[in-house]
PDB file of C-alpha atoms in Angstrom:
ATOM      1  CA  MET A1251     219.887 110.957 -23.584  1.00 56.00           C
ATOM      2  CA  GLN A1252     222.481 112.072 -25.547  1.00 64.00           C
ATOM      3  CA  VAL A1253     224.261 112.799 -22.824  1.00 55.00           C
ATOM      4  CA  ARG A1254     223.871 109.264 -21.665  1.00 62.00           C
ATOM      5  CA  LYS A1255     225.294 108.006 -25.273  1.00 58.00           C
ATOM      6  CA  PHE A1256     227.801 110.199 -24.969  1.00 47.00           C
ATOM      7  CA  PHE A1257     229.179 108.905 -21.647  1.00 49.00           C
ATOM      8  CA  ALA A1258     228.293 105.282 -22.675  1.00 47.00           C
ATOM      9  CA  ILE A1259     230.609 106.027 -25.636  1.00 48.00           C
ATOM     10  CA  VAL A1260     233.372 107.556 -23.144  1.00 40.00           C
ATOM     11  CA  ALA A1261     233.479 104.413 -20.851  1.00 44.00           C
ATOM     12  CA  VAL A1262     233.570 102.137 -23.868  1.00 39.00           C
ATOM     13  CA  MET A1263     236.681 103.972 -25.511  1.00 47.00           C
ATOM     14  CA  ALA A1264     238.324 103.885 -21.617  1.00 44.00           C
ATOM     15  CA  VAL A1265     237.798 100.289 -21.422  1.00 38.00           C
ATOM     16  CA  LEU A1266     238.976  99.599 -24.843  1.00 39.00           C
ATOM     17  CA  PHE A1267     242.010 101.702 -24.163  1.00 42.00           C
ATOM     18  CA  PHE A1268     242.834 100.188 -20.895  1.00 39.00           C
ATOM     19  CA  ALA A1269     242.948  96.400 -22.180  1.00 38.00           C
ATOM     20  CA  VAL A1270     245.037  97.585 -25.188  1.00 37.00           C
ATOM     21  CA  SER A1271     247.773  99.313 -22.515  1.00 37.00           C
ATOM     22  CA  CYS A1272     247.637  96.300 -20.457  1.00 36.00           C
ATOM     23  CA  GLN A1273     248.970  93.930 -23.252  1.00 34.00           C
ATOM     24  CA  LYS A1274     252.579  93.751 -23.039  1.00 34.00           C
ATOM     25  CA  LYS A1275     254.393  93.996 -26.415  1.00 35.00           C
ATOM     26  CA  GLU A1276     256.875  91.411 -26.829  1.00 34.00           C
ATOM     27  CA  ALA A1277     259.842  94.243 -26.968  1.00 35.00           C
ATOM     28  CA  GLU A1278     258.347  95.022 -23.290  1.00 40.00           C
ATOM     29  CA  VAL A1279     258.492  91.718 -22.074  1.00 44.00           C
ATOM     30  CA  THR A1280     260.957  91.500 -19.170  1.00 55.00           C
ATOM     31  CA  PRO A1281     263.288  89.197 -19.944  1.00 62.00           C
ATOM     32  CA  SER A1282     263.862  87.228 -16.514  1.00 56.00           C
ATOM     33  CA  SER A1283     265.915  83.994 -15.048  1.00 61.00           C
ATOM     34  CA  GLY A1284     265.864  81.134 -17.213  1.00 73.00           C
ATOM     35  CA  ASP A1285     265.198  82.972 -20.485  1.00 88.00           C
ATOM     36  CA  MET A1286     267.609  83.148 -23.371  1.00 94.00           C
ATOM     37  CA  ALA A1287     268.852  86.359 -23.640  1.00 95.00           C
ATOM     38  CA  PRO A1288     267.959  88.699 -26.364  1.00 96.00           C
ATOM     39  CA  ASP A1289     271.070  88.916 -28.516  1.00 96.00           C
ATOM     40  CA  PHE A1290     272.102  92.244 -29.820  1.00 96.00           C
ATOM     41  CA  GLN A1291     274.490  93.762 -32.387  1.00 96.00           C
ATOM     42  CA  LEU A1292     276.406  96.994 -31.246  1.00 96.00           C
ATOM     43  CA  LYS A1293     279.634  99.146 -31.985  1.00 95.00           C
ATOM     44  CA  ASP A1294     281.899  99.783 -29.266  1.00 95.00           C
ATOM     45  CA  ILE A1295     283.054 103.104 -28.471  1.00 93.00           C
ATOM     46  CA  ASN A1296     286.105 102.204 -30.672  1.00 92.00           C
ATOM     47  CA  GLY A1297     283.581 101.585 -33.774  1.00 94.00           C
ATOM     48  CA  ASN A1298     284.061  97.424 -33.662  1.00 95.00           C
ATOM     49  CA  THR A1299     280.955  95.401 -34.236  1.00 96.00           C
ATOM     50  CA  MET A1300     279.946  93.148 -31.093  1.00 96.00           C
ATOM     51  CA  THR A1301     277.290  90.520 -30.482  1.00 96.00           C
ATOM     52  CA  LEU A1302     276.196  88.832 -27.465  1.00 97.00           C
ATOM     53  CA  SER A1303     275.928  85.491 -29.486  1.00 96.00           C
ATOM     54  CA  ALA A1304     279.721  85.628 -29.947  1.00 96.00           C
ATOM     55  CA  PHE A1305     280.399  84.985 -26.128  1.00 96.00           C
ATOM     56  CA  LYS A1306     278.213  81.862 -26.046  1.00 94.00           C
ATOM     57  CA  GLY A1307     280.350  79.518 -23.712  1.00 96.00           C
ATOM     58  CA  LYS A1308     280.913  81.865 -21.849  1.00 97.00           C
ATOM     59  CA  VAL A1309     279.701  83.627 -18.791  1.00 98.00           C
ATOM     60  CA  VAL A1310     278.499  87.241 -19.328  1.00 98.00           C
ATOM     61  CA  MET A1311     277.729  90.183 -17.267  1.00 97.00           C
ATOM     62  CA  VAL A1312     275.475  93.073 -19.575  1.00 97.00           C
ATOM     63  CA  GLU A1313     275.147  96.250 -17.364  1.00 97.00           C
ATOM     64  CA  PHE A1314     273.258  99.229 -18.544  1.00 97.00           C
ATOM     65  CA  TRP A1315     274.298 102.546 -17.574  1.00 95.00           C
ATOM     66  CA  ALA A1316     274.393 106.479 -18.253  1.00 95.00           C
ATOM     67  CA  THR A1317     277.466 108.907 -17.460  1.00 95.00           C
ATOM     68  CA  TRP A1318     274.980 111.094 -15.402  1.00 94.00           C
ATOM     69  CA  CYS A1319     274.063 108.873 -13.216  1.00 94.00           C
ATOM     70  CA  PRO A1320     275.652 109.057  -9.787  1.00 94.00           C
ATOM     71  CA  PRO A1321     275.469 105.053  -8.848  1.00 94.00           C
ATOM     72  CA  CYS A1322     276.985 104.412 -12.081  1.00 94.00           C
ATOM     73  CA  LYS A1323     279.928 106.336 -11.277  1.00 94.00           C
ATOM     74  CA  GLU A1324     280.336 104.620  -7.925  1.00 93.00           C
ATOM     75  CA  LEU A1325     279.721 100.873  -9.565  1.00 94.00           C
ATOM     76  CA  ALA A1326     282.185 101.586 -12.822  1.00 94.00           C
ATOM     77  CA  PRO A1327     285.526 101.059 -10.863  1.00 93.00           C
ATOM     78  CA  LEU A1328     283.923  98.180  -8.867  1.00 94.00           C
ATOM     79  CA  LEU A1329     282.821  96.522 -12.379  1.00 95.00           C
ATOM     80  CA  THR A1330     286.433  97.173 -13.649  1.00 95.00           C
ATOM     81  CA  GLY A1331     288.014  95.300 -10.686  1.00 95.00           C
ATOM     82  CA  LEU A1332     285.358  92.384 -10.934  1.00 96.00           C
ATOM     83  CA  TYR A1333     286.001  92.042 -14.744  1.00 97.00           C
ATOM     84  CA  ASN A1334     289.975  92.196 -14.316  1.00 96.00           C
ATOM     85  CA  LYS A1335     289.399  89.287 -11.714  1.00 96.00           C
ATOM     86  CA  TYR A1336     287.428  86.927 -13.875  1.00 97.00           C
ATOM     87  CA  LYS A1337     288.401  88.012 -17.360  1.00 96.00           C
ATOM     88  CA  ASP A1338     291.174  85.632 -17.896  1.00 96.00           C
ATOM     89  CA  ARG A1339     288.682  82.625 -16.499  1.00 96.00           C
ATOM     90  CA  GLY A1340     285.674  83.276 -19.577  1.00 95.00           C
ATOM     91  CA  PHE A1341     283.785  85.872 -18.116  1.00 97.00           C
ATOM     92  CA  VAL A1342     282.767  88.877 -20.262  1.00 97.00           C
ATOM     93  CA  MET A1343     281.158  92.025 -19.196  1.00 97.00           C
ATOM     94  CA  LEU A1344     279.652  94.493 -21.960  1.00 97.00           C
ATOM     95  CA  SER A1345     278.897  97.417 -20.755  1.00 96.00           C
ATOM     96  CA  ILE A1346     275.937  99.196 -22.817  1.00 97.00           C
ATOM     97  CA  VAL A1347     275.418 103.157 -22.933  1.00 94.00           C
ATOM     98  CA  SER A1348     272.698 105.476 -24.777  1.00 90.00           C
ATOM     99  CA  SER A1349     274.129 106.396 -28.154  1.00 84.00           C
ATOM    100  CA  ASP A1350     272.529 109.850 -26.940  1.00 86.00           C
ATOM    101  CA  GLU A1351     275.171 110.264 -24.271  1.00 88.00           C
ATOM    102  CA  GLY A1352     277.767 111.071 -26.985  1.00 89.00           C
ATOM    103  CA  GLU A1353     280.810 109.804 -27.678  1.00 90.00           C
ATOM    104  CA  THR A1354     283.002 112.536 -26.303  1.00 93.00           C
ATOM    105  CA  ALA A1355     280.746 112.318 -23.058  1.00 94.00           C
ATOM    106  CA  VAL A1356     281.543 108.298 -23.095  1.00 95.00           C
ATOM    107  CA  LYS A1357     285.054 108.784 -23.591  1.00 95.00           C
ATOM    108  CA  THR A1358     285.455 110.759 -21.094  1.00 96.00           C
ATOM    109  CA  PHE A1359     283.949 109.006 -18.549  1.00 96.00           C
ATOM    110  CA  ILE A1360     285.544 105.138 -19.377  1.00 96.00           C
ATOM    111  CA  LYS A1361     289.163 107.616 -19.219  1.00 96.00           C
ATOM    112  CA  GLU A1362     288.057 109.015 -15.611  1.00 96.00           C
ATOM    113  CA  TYR A1363     286.915 105.704 -14.203  1.00 95.00           C
ATOM    114  CA  LYS A1364     289.538 103.609 -15.900  1.00 95.00           C
ATOM    115  CA  ILE A1365     287.489 101.019 -17.756  1.00 96.00           C
ATOM    116  CA  THR A1366     289.081  98.563 -18.805  1.00 94.00           C
ATOM    117  CA  TYR A1367     285.662  96.262 -20.429  1.00 96.00           C
ATOM    118  CA  PRO A1368     284.211  96.944 -23.412  1.00 96.00           C
ATOM    119  CA  VAL A1369     281.431  99.988 -23.803  1.00 97.00           C
ATOM    120  CA  LEU A1370     279.121  99.786 -26.204  1.00 96.00           C
ATOM    121  CA  LEU A1371     276.663 102.222 -27.634  1.00 94.00           C
ATOM    122  CA  ASP A1372     272.958 101.325 -27.988  1.00 94.00           C
ATOM    123  CA  ASN A1373     272.050 103.047 -30.763  1.00 88.00           C
ATOM    124  CA  SER A1374     269.447 100.038 -31.861  1.00 85.00           C
ATOM    125  CA  GLY A1375     266.783  99.698 -28.996  1.00 91.00           C
ATOM    126  CA  VAL A1376     268.856  96.799 -27.015  1.00 95.00           C
ATOM    127  CA  ALA A1377     267.699  98.475 -23.677  1.00 94.00           C
ATOM    128  CA  ARG A1378     264.286  98.302 -24.686  1.00 93.00           C
ATOM    129  CA  LYS A1379     264.656  94.054 -25.620  1.00 93.00           C
ATOM    130  CA  TYR A1380     265.929  94.236 -21.930  1.00 94.00           C
ATOM    131  CA  ASN A1381     262.943  96.081 -20.819  1.00 91.00           C
ATOM    132  CA  VAL A1382     265.713  98.843 -18.961  1.00 93.00           C
ATOM    133  CA  SER A1383     263.688 100.971 -16.568  1.00 90.00           C
ATOM    134  CA  GLY A1384     266.173 102.049 -14.177  1.00 91.00           C
ATOM    135  CA  ILE A1385     269.906 102.442 -14.403  1.00 94.00           C
ATOM    136  CA  PRO A1386     272.083 100.551 -13.222  1.00 95.00           C
ATOM    137  CA  VAL A1387     271.136  97.294 -14.005  1.00 95.00           C
ATOM    138  CA  SER A1388     272.944  93.991 -14.458  1.00 95.00           C
ATOM    139  CA  PHE A1389     272.310  90.934 -16.350  1.00 96.00           C
ATOM    140  CA  ILE A1390     274.090  87.727 -15.376  1.00 97.00           C
ATOM    141  CA  ILE A1391     273.816  85.396 -18.384  1.00 97.00           C
ATOM    142  CA  ASN A1392     275.385  81.839 -18.032  1.00 97.00           C
ATOM    143  CA  LYS A1393     277.309  79.848 -20.725  1.00 97.00           C
ATOM    144  CA  ASP A1394     274.418  78.720 -22.832  1.00 96.00           C
ATOM    145  CA  GLY A1395     273.356  82.430 -23.154  1.00 96.00           C
ATOM    146  CA  LYS A1396     270.276  82.456 -20.634  1.00 96.00           C
ATOM    147  CA  ILE A1397     269.711  85.104 -17.910  1.00 96.00           C
ATOM    148  CA  VAL A1398     270.482  83.719 -14.275  1.00 95.00           C
ATOM    149  CA  ASN A1399     270.112  86.886 -12.456  1.00 94.00           C
ATOM    150  CA  LYS A1400     269.002  90.504 -12.601  1.00 94.00           C
ATOM    151  CA  HIS A1401     270.552  93.561 -10.502  1.00 92.00           C
ATOM    152  CA  LEU A1402     269.093  96.785 -10.343  1.00 91.00           C
ATOM    153  CA  GLY A1403     271.066  99.449  -8.729  1.00 88.00           C
ATOM    154  CA  ASN A1404     274.273  99.855  -6.796  1.00 86.00           C
ATOM    155  CA  THR A1405     274.142  98.319  -3.376  1.00 80.00           C
ATOM    156  CA  SER A1406     277.186  98.632  -0.836  1.00 80.00           C
ATOM    157  CA  ASP A1407     277.573  94.533  -1.376  1.00 88.00           C
ATOM    158  CA  ILE A1408     276.989  94.529  -4.852  1.00 89.00           C
ATOM    159  CA  ILE A1409     280.182  92.898  -5.610  1.00 91.00           C
ATOM    160  CA  GLN A1410     279.943  90.433  -2.333  1.00 92.00           C
ATOM    161  CA  VAL A1411     276.514  89.274  -4.611  1.00 92.00           C
ATOM    162  CA  LEU A1412     277.907  89.147  -7.785  1.00 94.00           C
ATOM    163  CA  THR A1413     281.020  87.313  -6.910  1.00 95.00           C
ATOM    164  CA  PRO A1414     279.394  83.780  -5.420  1.00 95.00           C
ATOM    165  CA  GLU A1415     277.203  84.182  -8.752  1.00 94.00           C
ATOM    166  CA  ILE A1416     279.853  84.604 -11.358  1.00 96.00           C
ATOM    167  CA  GLU A1417     282.583  82.100  -9.470  1.00 95.00           C
ATOM    168  CA  LYS A1418     279.386  79.217  -9.556  1.00 96.00           C
ATOM    169  CA  LEU A1419     278.694  80.061 -13.495  1.00 96.00           C
ATOM    170  CA  LEU A1420     282.669  79.774 -14.306  1.00 95.00           C
TER     171      LEU A1420
END
């Protein structure tokens, strides 16, 4: 009899645990196309504070990456070219890297890959707000602050995919 009670209690606890773990917390909801992009306030690599909301009225690409990530290394010069091509037409690129990387590693990466767009240090969980589960990942945000697309990883044709998206939004 006690064995049955034990197994019944274990079964009930398992069901409760499963039910609780299946609930999405607000911070875990993945922003998707049509959603307002979660705003943030971060310092760039030079200590200047930047917010996403400051760029309302511009097309913004928010890029999450890491210095140790091989696809991020391949993507960095391509994104620099894309940024340089459109920056004078109302396009903003905000690159976000975990502050755990360390400023020295990030500055070395910026110099090595000749990054010209702002690099922000995420020390406040912005990656969690965007539910980033893999890198590199890019969010394309329109002039109204809404997410219009998300791109995960680096593909051989990523610039050919991003260019018409950005052109259309500008």
